[in-house]
Steps between C-alpha positions, in 0.01 A plus 500: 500500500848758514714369267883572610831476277736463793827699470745346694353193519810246607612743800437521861146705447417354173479187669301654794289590307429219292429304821257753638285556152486106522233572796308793345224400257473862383861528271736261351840529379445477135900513423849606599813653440814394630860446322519234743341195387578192699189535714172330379218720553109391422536766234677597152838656610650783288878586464402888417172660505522584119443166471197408709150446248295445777235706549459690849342732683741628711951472583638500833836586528760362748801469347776743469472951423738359163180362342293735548515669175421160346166481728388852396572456177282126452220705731448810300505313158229186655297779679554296827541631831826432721528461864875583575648349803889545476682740590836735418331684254704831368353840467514423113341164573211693748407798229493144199252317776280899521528525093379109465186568788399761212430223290411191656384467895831406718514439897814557681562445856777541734408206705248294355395379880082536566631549863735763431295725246166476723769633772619775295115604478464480853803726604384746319196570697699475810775712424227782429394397830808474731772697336327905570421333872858454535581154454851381390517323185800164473497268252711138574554268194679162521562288221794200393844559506489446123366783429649810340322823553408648815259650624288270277279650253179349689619735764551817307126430369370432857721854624369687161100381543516682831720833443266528098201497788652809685601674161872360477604717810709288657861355448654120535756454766723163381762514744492715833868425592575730278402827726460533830229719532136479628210368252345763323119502482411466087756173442434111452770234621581215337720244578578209337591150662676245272553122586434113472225398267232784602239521189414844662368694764359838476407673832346886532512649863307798557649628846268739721497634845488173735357313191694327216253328194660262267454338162593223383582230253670247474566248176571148540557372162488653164177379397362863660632637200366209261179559632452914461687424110174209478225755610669800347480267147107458563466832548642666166377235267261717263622832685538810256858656431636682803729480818351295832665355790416312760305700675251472259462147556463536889131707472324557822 
């Protein structure tokens, strides 16, 4: 049994995920962290992680890039492994997260989605495929209107698993309204669509000669995400210090 101290416990995710570990007989949420209290949980709620005694084999993170230092810190001093889900991180933030993985065994994701990080696999073979045939390569992501950054950073992983695969060659293309000109060859489009209460949508058109392929997914709640941060957890309990991400929970 995965024993989890839940970071983030009392927000959107933490709650996800509380729920979906309440149907999986392999891990339990041992405790949380949240400096919102006024939830009752069927576990010990801390108001830092300093303060949590529990004992556990693993953190996941989904709370906010301002606590991260606070995370790394607890992980590297209890030896336990951290699977972190938010996002926002700065460059000084990213090179803490590579100095911490030296130390103690730490899972990071862009988009904690099974879906999504099986698909960035699979593009990868078919961009070695279908790109030197000639193919087109457009990227479409749609997500809320709440949201702040575009093109999403699901997207930039999706348009960076395929142009890594033809040895970072190409260029992104956000906004052809820009210049009227003809599409050059070595470029991948992405355009962003922003509106309503769309969790997200991530589509990947490969377009041929008198043949267009497409990939797809599509999200339609947030417990995607609850679910990869769930299996990702399993996965690095009793892992040794180092960097992993999702892809090395999606094996095949």
């Amino acid at each position: 049994m995965v024993k989890v101290l839940m970071h983030g416990c009392n927000g959107r995710m933490g709650q996800v995920i509380t729920g979906l570990v309440k149907e999986d007989a392999q891990i339990e949420i041992a405790a949380g962290v949240d400096t919102y209290l006024e939830i009752q949980n069927p576990y010990p709620v801390f108001a830092s992680i300093g303060e949590c005694d529990v004992e556990v084999d693993v953190v996941i993170d989904f709370s906010t890039a301002v606590a991260l230092e606070r995370v790394l810190d607890y992980c590297v001093e209890k030896q336990v492994p951290a699977v972190l889900c938010s996002t926002g991180y700065s460059e000084e933030q990213l090179q803490k997260i590579a100095d911490a993985s030296k130390k103690v065994a730490i899972l990071k994701s862009a988009n904690m989605s099974m879906g999504i990080n099986l698909l960035l696999k699979l593009l990868k073979d078919a961009a070695k495929v279908l790109a030197p045939a000639g193919y087109d390569m457009e990227l479409v992501e749609k997500h809320h209107n709440q949201k702040l950054d575009a093109p999403s950073g699901t997207a930039l992983a999706l348009a960076d698993s395929m142009n890594d695969a033809l040895g970072g060659e190409y260029h992104y293309v956000y906004d052809r309204s820009q210049a009227r000109q003809k599409r050059e060859k070595k470029e991948i489009g992405i355009s962003a669509v922003r509106g309503g209460t769309i969790v997200g949508e991530h589509e990947v058109i490969f377009a041929g000669v008198d043949e267009v392929i497409e990939f797809k997914h599509t999200a339609f709640s947030r417990s995607v995400f609850g679910k990869g941060a769930v299996e990702a957890a399993k996965f690095l309990a009793g892992k040794p210090a180092g960097m992993y991400d999702m892809g090395d929970v999606i094996q095949f």
